[in-house]
Amino acid sequence: MCRTTTALLLSGGLDSAVLLAHLLGQKHRVQPLFVRCGLIWEEAELAATQRLLKALDSHNLLPLIVLEQPVADLYGPHWSLTGRGVPGADTPDEAMYLPGRNLLLLTKAALWCQLHGVQRLALGVLGPNPFADASQAFFDALQRAVQLAGGAPLELLRPFGNLTKDQVLKLADGVPLELTFSCADPQQGLHCGRCNKCHERREVFRRLGRKDPTVYAHSPS
Ligand SMILES: [Zn+2]
């Protein structure tokens, strides 16, 4: 039985929800972390994360820690802060790029782990992720950098890093995906129904053969 504490960066979305359930199923003690950067969808994501943690209630689940990593001074008028020009359903995943996303998330979370005696930190990136900062090479380099910085030992993990979305979905049995949130342009707390992420979400439920219980503010355009 594995009882080492593993910190997990949660987004309230589908992949990190499945990874959370997967780690708990493997008897990890899980420290959930949420990093708030000031992006337009985060309050909805945080609410979903809290719903998910409540639903998966387990003695191996530690209380959620919320970290602050504001990016307004870096991103300026970027769509992730203004909601103007959010990539639509017909855009490639590359359109969803956020500069330095995993570098910012992992650096903040890694330092928190080192200061709190947690030696493993996981992120739910998948194999087909097109961005360099989701790669094994990046994780290895950052792990080395964090250790060179002089803190405690820390392992950066991407447990789903060799899996496709469909392979991850096969692990989703029993995971309350209806509680997750994955929209880049929330409309009063609802999924917008028109963005890149909403399109992906619809496809997930369709491929799973599960009824999509999501309330979308708009039909697909
Ligand atoms: Zn959306």
Short mmCIF file of N, CA and C and ligand atoms in Angstrom, two decimals, residues 86 182-186 190-199 216, ligand 1:
data_model
loop_
_atom_site.label_atom_id
_atom_site.label_comp_id
_atom_site.label_asym_id
_atom_site.label_seq_id
_atom_site.Cartn_x
_atom_site.Cartn_y
_atom_site.Cartn_z
N VAL A 86 -12.07 34.51 -27.00
CA VAL A 86 -11.82 33.14 -26.50
C VAL A 86 -11.91 32.16 -27.68
N SER A 182 -15.17 22.68 -17.25
CA SER A 182 -14.11 22.85 -18.25
C SER A 182 -14.62 23.76 -19.35
N CYS A 183 -14.58 25.05 -19.08
CA CYS A 183 -15.03 26.04 -20.07
C CYS A 183 -14.11 27.26 -19.94
N ALA A 184 -13.73 27.83 -21.08
CA ALA A 184 -12.84 29.00 -21.08
C ALA A 184 -13.60 30.31 -21.12
N ASP A 185 -14.93 30.24 -21.13
CA ASP A 185 -15.71 31.48 -21.22
C ASP A 185 -17.03 31.35 -20.45
N PRO A 186 -16.96 31.10 -19.13
CA PRO A 186 -18.18 30.84 -18.36
C PRO A 186 -19.18 31.98 -18.47
N LEU A 190 -22.15 29.11 -15.78
CA LEU A 190 -22.46 27.98 -16.65
C LEU A 190 -21.39 27.81 -17.72
N HIS A 191 -21.28 26.58 -18.26
CA HIS A 191 -20.46 26.37 -19.44
C HIS A 191 -21.05 27.17 -20.61
N CYS A 192 -20.18 27.82 -21.39
CA CYS A 192 -20.69 28.70 -22.45
C CYS A 192 -21.32 27.90 -23.58
N GLY A 193 -20.75 26.70 -23.86
CA GLY A 193 -21.29 25.88 -24.95
C GLY A 193 -20.66 26.15 -26.30
N ARG A 194 -19.78 27.14 -26.39
CA ARG A 194 -19.24 27.53 -27.70
C ARG A 194 -17.72 27.52 -27.79
N CYS A 195 -17.04 27.40 -26.68
CA CYS A 195 -15.58 27.52 -26.73
C CYS A 195 -14.93 26.17 -27.04
N ASN A 196 -13.62 26.24 -27.26
CA ASN A 196 -12.82 25.04 -27.53
C ASN A 196 -13.03 23.98 -26.46
N LYS A 197 -13.04 24.39 -25.20
CA LYS A 197 -13.14 23.44 -24.09
C LYS A 197 -14.54 22.82 -24.00
N CYS A 198 -15.58 23.62 -24.27
CA CYS A 198 -16.94 23.08 -24.25
C CYS A 198 -17.12 22.05 -25.36
N HIS A 199 -16.53 22.34 -26.52
CA HIS A 199 -16.60 21.38 -27.63
C HIS A 199 -15.95 20.06 -27.20
N TYR A 216 -25.41 24.04 -20.66
CA TYR A 216 -24.65 24.98 -21.48
C TYR A 216 -25.50 26.25 -21.69
ZN ZN B 1 -17.14 27.12 -22.94
#
